[in-house]
Coordinates of C-alpha atoms in Angstrom, one line a residue:
Chain A
M17 CA 63.4 85.4 58.3
D18 CA 62.3 85.2 61.8
A19 CA 59.6 88.6 63.2
F20 CA 62.7 89.3 65.8
L21 CA 65.0 89.7 62.8
V22 CA 63.1 91.7 60.9
R23 CA 62.4 94.0 63.8
L24 CA 66.5 94.5 64.7
A25 CA 67.5 95.3 61.4
T26 CA 64.3 97.8 60.5
A27 CA 64.9 99.3 64.2
L28 CA 68.5 99.5 63.6
F29 CA 68.0 100.9 59.9
D30 CA 65.7 103.4 61.6
G31 CA 68.6 104.0 64.1
F32 CA 71.4 104.5 61.5
W33 CA 70.2 107.3 60.0
V34 CA 69.9 109.6 62.9
T35 CA 73.6 108.3 63.6
L36 CA 74.1 109.2 60.0
F37 CA 72.2 112.5 60.8
L38 CA 73.9 113.8 63.7
L39 CA 77.4 112.9 62.8
V40 CA 77.1 114.9 59.1
T41 CA 75.6 118.1 60.9
S42 CA 77.3 117.9 63.9
G43 CA 80.8 117.5 62.1
I44 CA 79.9 119.9 59.4
A45 CA 79.1 122.8 62.0
G46 CA 81.6 121.5 64.7
N47 CA 84.7 121.5 62.7
L48 CA 83.4 125.0 61.1
A49 CA 82.9 126.8 64.9
A50 CA 86.4 125.1 65.6
I51 CA 88.4 127.1 63.2
G52 CA 86.9 130.0 64.9
V53 CA 87.9 128.5 68.1
A54 CA 91.6 128.1 66.9
L55 CA 91.8 131.8 65.6
A56 CA 90.5 133.3 68.5
R57 CA 92.7 131.1 70.5
T58 CA 95.6 131.8 68.8
S59 CA 94.6 135.7 68.3
R60 CA 96.9 138.5 69.9
R61 CA 93.7 140.1 71.2
I62 CA 93.4 138.7 75.1
W63 CA 89.3 139.4 74.5
L64 CA 89.6 136.9 71.9
S65 CA 91.6 134.4 73.0
A66 CA 91.1 134.6 76.9
P67 CA 87.4 133.0 76.6
A68 CA 88.3 130.9 73.5
T69 CA 91.0 129.1 76.2
G70 CA 88.4 128.8 79.2
F71 CA 86.1 127.5 76.4
I72 CA 88.6 124.8 75.5
L73 CA 89.7 123.6 79.0
A74 CA 86.2 123.8 80.4
I75 CA 84.8 121.9 77.6
R76 CA 87.7 119.6 77.3
G77 CA 87.8 118.9 81.2
T78 CA 84.5 117.4 81.2
P79 CA 82.3 114.8 80.4
L80 CA 80.6 114.7 77.0
I81 CA 77.4 113.0 78.7
V82 CA 77.5 115.7 81.5
Q83 CA 77.3 118.3 79.2
M84 CA 74.9 117.3 77.1
F85 CA 73.0 116.6 80.4
L86 CA 72.9 120.1 80.9
I87 CA 71.9 121.2 77.7
Y88 CA 68.8 118.3 77.5
Y89 CA 67.6 118.2 81.2
G90 CA 69.3 121.4 83.1
L91 CA 68.1 124.3 80.8
G92 CA 65.0 123.5 81.1
Q93 CA 65.2 124.2 84.2
F94 CA 65.3 127.8 83.8
R95 CA 61.6 129.7 83.5
A96 CA 63.3 132.3 80.8
V97 CA 64.6 129.1 79.3
R98 CA 61.0 127.3 78.6
A99 CA 59.8 131.4 77.6
S100 CA 62.2 131.7 75.2
I101 CA 61.8 131.4 71.4
L102 CA 64.9 128.9 71.5
W103 CA 62.7 126.3 73.6
P104 CA 61.6 123.9 70.6
I105 CA 64.9 123.2 70.0
L106 CA 66.7 122.9 74.0
R107 CA 63.0 120.3 74.5
D108 CA 64.1 118.5 71.3
P109 CA 66.2 115.6 72.5
T110 CA 67.9 115.2 69.0
W111 CA 68.7 119.0 68.7
C112 CA 69.9 118.7 72.0
A113 CA 72.4 115.7 70.6
F114 CA 73.2 117.8 68.1
L115 CA 74.0 121.1 69.8
A116 CA 76.5 119.4 72.3
L117 CA 78.3 117.1 69.8
T118 CA 79.0 120.2 68.0
I119 CA 79.9 122.2 70.6
S120 CA 82.5 119.0 71.6
T121 CA 84.0 119.1 68.1
A122 CA 84.4 123.0 67.8
A123 CA 86.8 122.4 71.2
Y124 CA 88.6 119.3 70.3
S125 CA 89.3 120.0 66.5
G126 CA 89.2 123.6 68.1
E127 CA 92.9 122.2 69.5
V128 CA 94.2 120.3 66.2
I129 CA 93.8 123.6 64.3
R130 CA 95.6 125.7 66.8
G131 CA 98.4 122.9 66.8
A132 CA 98.4 123.1 63.2
I133 CA 98.5 127.1 62.9
Q134 CA 101.0 128.0 64.7
Q135 CA 103.4 125.1 63.5
V136 CA 103.1 127.6 60.2
P137 CA 106.7 128.5 59.5
A138 CA 107.2 132.1 60.6
G139 CA 108.5 133.0 56.6
Q140 CA 105.2 132.5 55.1
V141 CA 103.5 134.5 57.7
Q142 CA 106.9 137.5 57.3
A143 CA 105.7 136.9 53.0
G144 CA 102.9 137.9 53.5
E145 CA 104.0 140.9 55.2
A146 CA 106.3 142.0 53.0
L147 CA 103.6 141.5 50.4
G148 CA 102.2 144.4 51.9
L149 CA 98.9 142.0 53.3
S150 CA 97.0 143.2 56.6
R151 CA 96.8 140.7 59.5
W152 CA 93.6 139.7 59.0
Q153 CA 94.7 138.7 55.4
I154 CA 97.3 136.7 56.3
R155 CA 95.2 135.1 58.1
R156 CA 92.7 134.3 55.8
L157 CA 95.1 134.1 53.2
V158 CA 97.8 132.5 54.2
V159 CA 97.9 130.3 57.6
L160 CA 94.6 129.1 57.5
P161 CA 94.7 127.3 54.1
L162 CA 98.3 126.0 54.8
A163 CA 97.2 125.0 58.9
L164 CA 94.2 123.4 57.7
R165 CA 95.8 121.3 54.6
Q166 CA 98.0 120.0 57.5
V167 CA 94.7 119.1 59.9
V168 CA 93.2 116.6 56.9
P169 CA 95.0 113.4 57.8
V170 CA 93.6 114.3 61.6
L171 CA 90.0 114.9 60.7
A172 CA 89.8 111.0 60.2
N173 CA 90.2 110.1 63.2
E174 CA 87.9 113.2 65.1
T175 CA 85.4 111.9 63.0
V176 CA 85.6 108.1 63.9
L177 CA 85.7 109.9 67.5
L178 CA 82.7 112.1 67.2
L179 CA 80.7 108.4 65.6
K180 CA 81.9 106.9 68.9
A181 CA 80.6 109.9 71.1
S182 CA 77.3 110.2 69.3
A183 CA 76.7 106.6 70.5
I184 CA 75.7 108.6 74.0
V185 CA 72.9 110.3 72.5
F186 CA 70.4 107.7 73.8
T187 CA 70.6 108.3 77.2
I188 CA 68.4 111.5 76.4
T189 CA 66.6 109.4 74.3
V190 CA 67.3 109.8 70.9
K191 CA 66.6 106.8 68.8
D192 CA 70.1 106.3 67.4
I193 CA 71.5 102.8 66.8
M194 CA 72.6 102.4 69.6
G195 CA 69.5 103.9 71.3
E196 CA 67.5 101.5 69.0
A197 CA 69.5 98.1 70.2
N198 CA 69.3 99.1 73.7
I199 CA 65.5 99.3 73.3
I200 CA 65.4 95.7 71.5
R201 CA 67.7 94.4 73.7
A202 CA 64.7 95.6 76.6
Q203 CA 62.1 94.9 75.2
T204 CA 62.8 91.5 74.1
F205 CA 65.1 90.6 77.1
R206 CA 67.6 89.2 74.6
V207 CA 70.9 91.0 74.9
Y208 CA 73.5 89.2 72.1
E209 CA 71.8 90.0 69.1
P210 CA 70.7 93.7 69.3
L211 CA 74.4 95.1 71.0
L212 CA 76.3 92.9 68.5
A213 CA 74.1 93.7 65.7
A214 CA 75.0 97.4 66.5
A215 CA 78.3 96.8 67.0
I216 CA 79.0 95.1 64.0
L217 CA 76.8 99.0 62.3
Y218 CA 79.8 100.8 64.2
L219 CA 82.8 98.7 63.1
A220 CA 81.0 99.2 59.6
L221 CA 80.5 102.9 59.7
T222 CA 84.5 103.2 61.5
F223 CA 86.2 101.6 58.3
A224 CA 83.6 103.8 55.4
I225 CA 84.5 107.0 57.4
R226 CA 88.0 105.6 57.0
R227 CA 88.3 104.8 53.7
L228 CA 86.3 108.1 53.0
F229 CA 89.4 110.3 54.3
A230 CA 92.0 108.0 52.8
I231 CA 90.1 108.8 48.9
V232 CA 89.8 112.7 50.4
E233 CA 93.8 112.8 51.5
K234 CA 94.7 111.3 48.5
R235 CA 92.9 113.7 46.2
S236 CA 93.7 116.6 48.6
R237 CA 97.4 115.8 47.7
R238 CA 97.2 115.1 44.2
H239 CA 100.1 118.0 43.1
L240 CA 102.2 116.7 44.9
D241 CA 102.2 113.6 42.9
P242 CA 104.3 112.7 39.8
P243 CA 102.8 113.9 36.9
A244 CA 101.4 111.0 35.2
A245 CA 101.8 110.2 31.9
T246 CA 99.0 111.7 29.6
A247 CA 100.7 112.4 26.4
K248 CA 104.2 109.7 24.9
G249 CA 106.9 111.3 25.6
A250 CA 106.0 113.8 28.4
V251 CA 107.5 112.3 31.3
P252 CA 111.1 111.3 30.5
A253 CA 111.5 107.1 30.9
G254 CA 113.7 106.8 34.0
Chain B
M18 CA 59.1 122.7 99.9
K19 CA 62.3 120.9 98.6
P20 CA 64.9 123.7 98.6
T21 CA 66.2 125.3 95.5
D22 CA 69.0 127.3 96.6
P23 CA 71.8 125.9 95.3
F24 CA 73.8 126.0 98.7
V25 CA 71.1 124.4 100.8
L26 CA 70.8 121.2 98.1
L27 CA 74.8 120.6 97.3
G28 CA 75.6 120.9 101.1
F29 CA 75.9 119.3 103.9
G30 CA 72.6 120.4 105.9
E31 CA 69.7 119.1 105.8
G32 CA 67.7 118.0 102.5
G33 CA 71.7 118.9 101.8
W34 CA 73.4 116.5 98.9
G35 CA 76.6 116.9 99.7
A36 CA 77.6 114.1 101.6
T37 CA 75.5 111.8 98.7
M38 CA 77.6 113.6 95.9
L39 CA 81.0 113.0 97.7
A40 CA 80.4 109.3 98.0
G41 CA 79.4 109.4 94.1
T42 CA 83.1 111.0 93.7
L43 CA 84.7 108.1 95.4
V44 CA 82.9 105.8 93.2
T45 CA 83.6 107.9 90.4
V46 CA 87.3 107.9 91.2
E47 CA 88.0 104.8 92.4
I48 CA 86.6 103.4 89.6
A49 CA 88.5 105.4 87.3
V50 CA 91.6 104.7 89.0
L51 CA 90.9 101.1 88.7
S52 CA 90.0 100.6 84.9
Y53 CA 93.4 102.7 84.7
L54 CA 95.4 100.3 86.2
V55 CA 93.5 96.8 84.5
G56 CA 94.2 98.9 81.4
C57 CA 97.9 99.4 81.9
L58 CA 98.1 95.6 83.0
I59 CA 96.1 94.7 79.3
G60 CA 98.0 97.4 77.7
L61 CA 102.0 96.1 78.4
V62 CA 100.3 92.4 78.0
A63 CA 98.7 92.8 74.4
A64 CA 101.9 95.1 73.3
W65 CA 104.1 92.2 74.2
A66 CA 102.1 90.1 72.3
K67 CA 102.3 92.2 69.2
L68 CA 105.9 92.6 69.5
R69 CA 107.1 89.4 70.4
G70 CA 104.2 87.1 71.2
P71 CA 103.5 83.5 69.1
R72 CA 101.3 84.6 65.8
P73 CA 98.1 83.7 67.4
L74 CA 98.4 86.2 70.0
A75 CA 99.9 88.7 68.1
L76 CA 96.6 88.4 65.8
A77 CA 94.3 88.3 68.8
A78 CA 95.9 91.3 70.3
E79 CA 95.6 92.9 66.6
G80 CA 92.2 91.9 66.9
Y81 CA 91.1 93.1 70.3
T82 CA 92.6 96.8 69.5
T83 CA 90.7 97.2 66.2
V84 CA 87.5 96.0 67.6
V85 CA 87.5 98.3 70.9
Q86 CA 88.7 100.9 69.5
G87 CA 86.4 100.8 66.7
L88 CA 83.6 100.6 68.9
P89 CA 81.5 103.9 70.9
D90 CA 82.4 103.2 74.7
I91 CA 79.4 103.2 76.3
L92 CA 78.7 100.2 73.9
V93 CA 81.1 98.4 75.5
I94 CA 80.1 98.8 78.8
L95 CA 76.7 97.7 77.8
I96 CA 77.6 94.5 76.0
V97 CA 80.3 94.0 78.5
Y98 CA 77.4 93.9 81.4
Y99 CA 74.9 93.2 80.0
G100 CA 76.3 90.5 77.4
G101 CA 78.9 89.4 80.5
T102 CA 75.7 88.9 83.1
S103 CA 73.6 86.5 79.9
A104 CA 76.8 84.8 79.4
I105 CA 77.5 83.8 82.8
R106 CA 73.8 82.7 83.6
D107 CA 73.7 80.7 80.9
L108 CA 76.9 79.2 82.3
V109 CA 76.2 78.1 85.2
G110 CA 72.3 77.8 83.9
L111 CA 74.0 74.9 82.5
I112 CA 76.4 73.6 85.2
A113 CA 73.7 74.1 88.1
P114 CA 70.4 74.9 86.7
G115 CA 68.0 77.3 88.9
T116 CA 70.4 78.9 90.3
T117 CA 70.7 83.0 89.6
V118 CA 73.7 84.9 89.2
E119 CA 73.8 88.9 89.2
I120 CA 76.9 90.6 87.8
D121 CA 78.4 93.4 89.6
A122 CA 77.5 96.7 88.1
F123 CA 80.9 97.9 89.0
A124 CA 83.2 95.2 88.1
A125 CA 81.1 95.1 85.2
G126 CA 82.3 99.2 84.7
V127 CA 86.0 98.2 85.8
A128 CA 86.1 95.2 83.2
S129 CA 84.8 97.9 80.7
L130 CA 86.6 100.5 81.0
G131 CA 90.1 98.8 81.0
L132 CA 89.0 96.9 78.4
I133 CA 88.5 100.5 76.5
C134 CA 91.4 102.1 78.3
G135 CA 93.7 98.6 77.9
S136 CA 93.3 98.9 74.2
Y137 CA 94.8 102.4 73.9
A138 CA 97.4 100.9 76.0
T139 CA 98.6 98.8 74.3
E140 CA 99.2 101.2 71.1
I141 CA 100.7 103.1 74.3
F142 CA 103.1 100.9 75.2
R143 CA 103.9 99.3 71.5
A144 CA 105.3 102.6 70.5
A145 CA 107.4 103.2 73.1
F146 CA 108.8 99.7 73.1
L147 CA 109.7 100.4 69.3
A148 CA 111.1 103.4 70.1
V149 CA 114.0 102.0 72.1
P150 CA 117.3 102.1 70.2
K151 CA 118.5 98.9 68.8
G152 CA 121.5 99.5 69.8
Q153 CA 121.3 99.9 73.8
V154 CA 119.4 96.4 73.5
E155 CA 122.9 95.7 71.4
A156 CA 125.5 97.5 74.2
A157 CA 123.5 95.5 76.9
T158 CA 123.6 92.0 75.5
S159 CA 127.3 92.7 75.3
L160 CA 127.3 93.4 78.7
G161 CA 126.3 90.5 79.8
L162 CA 123.3 91.8 81.5
R163 CA 120.5 88.2 81.6
P164 CA 117.4 89.1 79.3
A165 CA 115.6 90.4 82.8
Q166 CA 118.3 92.8 83.4
L167 CA 117.9 93.8 80.1
F168 CA 114.5 94.6 80.3
R169 CA 114.5 96.3 83.6
L170 CA 117.2 97.6 83.5
V171 CA 117.8 99.6 79.9
V172 CA 114.4 98.9 78.3
A173 CA 111.4 99.8 80.3
P174 CA 113.1 103.3 82.1
Q175 CA 113.4 104.5 78.4
A176 CA 110.0 103.2 77.1
L177 CA 108.1 104.1 80.4
R178 CA 109.9 107.3 79.5
R179 CA 108.5 108.0 76.4
A180 CA 105.1 106.5 77.3
L181 CA 105.2 108.9 79.7
P182 CA 103.0 111.9 78.1
P183 CA 100.5 109.6 76.4
L184 CA 100.1 107.2 79.5
G185 CA 99.1 110.7 81.2
N186 CA 96.6 111.6 77.9
M187 CA 94.9 108.1 78.4
W188 CA 94.3 108.8 82.5
L189 CA 92.5 112.1 81.2
V190 CA 90.0 110.3 78.9
T191 CA 89.8 107.1 81.7
L192 CA 88.1 109.7 84.1
K193 CA 85.9 111.0 82.0
D194 CA 85.2 108.0 80.3
A195 CA 83.9 106.6 84.2
A196 CA 81.1 109.5 84.1
L197 CA 79.5 106.8 81.3
V198 CA 78.8 103.7 84.0
S199 CA 76.3 105.2 85.3
V200 CA 74.1 104.1 82.1
V201 CA 74.5 100.1 83.7
G202 CA 73.2 101.9 87.5
L203 CA 76.3 102.5 89.3
R204 CA 75.7 104.8 92.4
D205 CA 78.8 107.0 91.1
L206 CA 79.0 110.8 90.9
V207 CA 76.4 110.9 87.4
G208 CA 74.4 108.1 88.5
V209 CA 73.7 109.9 92.7
A210 CA 73.2 113.3 90.2
A211 CA 70.4 112.0 87.9
S212 CA 69.2 111.0 91.5
G213 CA 69.9 114.6 93.4
A214 CA 68.2 116.1 89.8
A215 CA 65.1 114.0 89.4
Y216 CA 64.0 114.3 93.3
S217 CA 64.6 118.3 93.4
R218 CA 63.8 119.1 89.8
Q219 CA 67.3 120.8 89.8
P220 CA 68.9 119.1 86.8
F221 CA 71.0 122.3 86.3
T222 CA 72.0 122.3 89.2
F223 CA 72.8 119.2 89.9
Y224 CA 74.6 118.3 87.0
M225 CA 76.7 122.1 86.7
A226 CA 78.0 120.4 90.2
V227 CA 79.1 117.4 88.5
A228 CA 81.1 119.0 85.6
T229 CA 82.9 121.4 88.7
V230 CA 83.8 118.1 90.3
F231 CA 85.2 116.9 87.2
F232 CA 86.6 119.9 85.6
V233 CA 88.9 120.2 89.0
L234 CA 90.0 116.5 88.8
S235 CA 91.0 117.1 85.4
T236 CA 92.6 120.4 86.2
I237 CA 94.3 119.1 89.2
S238 CA 95.7 115.9 86.9
M239 CA 97.1 118.4 83.9
L240 CA 99.1 119.5 87.0
G241 CA 99.9 116.7 88.7
L242 CA 101.1 115.1 84.8
A243 CA 103.0 118.2 84.1
A244 CA 104.8 117.7 87.2
L245 CA 105.5 114.2 86.2
E246 CA 107.0 114.9 82.5
R247 CA 109.1 117.8 84.1
R248 CA 110.5 115.3 86.4
S249 CA 111.4 112.7 84.1
A250 CA 112.5 115.0 81.6
R251 CA 115.4 116.1 84.0
A252 CA 116.3 112.6 84.6
G253 CA 117.0 112.3 81.4
A254 CA 119.0 115.5 80.7
Q255 CA 121.3 114.1 83.5
G256 CA 121.1 110.2 81.9

């Protein structure tokens, strides 16, 4: 193997971990925040639902790259931010990328979870009321578990979208897969190899995410499968 | 002393970037509209290939949607821009050595966003055409309609009505995707704002303005799409 290919492979390997790190951390943080956003959005209290609605509209109505520029380049404009204890985080491109991706996931997944919450049959809520559960208990113990189970199939798509969205972080100097590929392209003037290698890596990641979620989904639906014949005669032949 | 007051900075007076930002907005909207139209065209052709086309074409369409939907949008843009430039340069170099070619960033932006948009449009049109009940086609055939009439009078109107909500959604996605083309050096809204931010050292002001413009464009689009959907639903109630 010649030196160029070795260099390309090592660079993309480094970038792969950065992409994976961003995908996992902002995926988890964003989806957890999304539950909060969805609960606030469907709340009867206007001081909870109004800010959540505004948040979702603002994030979904503007491009992610602009939000990320606002966090990374924009916030440093204010002396108060530069003086605050958060500045080491807000100065770091990787943390800014994490922050932007998390906020975006919170809004997009929040809308998905809101839809699932509203799909929960009213009878379930009424049953909870009849049992004497408080409103918060109903949301936490009845509505949310039912809604979240509906979300799992959609989550695979959302994660692929997050992976694809994460490729823009190279514009704020994060060295993810895309960033490493672009640096090599610019330094060596070889266009095809780095970009196509990055493309193959992204396609492989997309495929891996879909496989992983298919397995998780199958497991989460195991209780719906017909019972396996563990002992002879346990299942009537038919 | 450069101005720091956002109203002066983004205004139309001396030292104001208002006019430049407006020109950038126009470029962004042009790119979004053109890519959307290109995407719809690609989508129609690829959907036809998937549903009715000969096997090699159907496979090609399948490969196209799988690959483009599996890749980050920004990577598609870079591949089309740099890869396209290289490929054309190599080709021209073979035919007429010594000539230099430069691909227009605007054309590359529209081509790449059109390809991305087209991959989603393919699925939308495919689903919409599949959703037209078979009986409709049989009824039209038994009435003696020719294939062209059948498509224009029976299938297309019903499919289009079904495709309208996802097509509207696709417009909102394409509009926001247009923010990515500044990476290939285009003077679109984001590119112009980056210059303004670097010049004035007031990045928050400029990117906030960009976000506001996109928000207004998205909101107007959403209201327009909602009106359009209401209209198409009303026509459905009549028919």
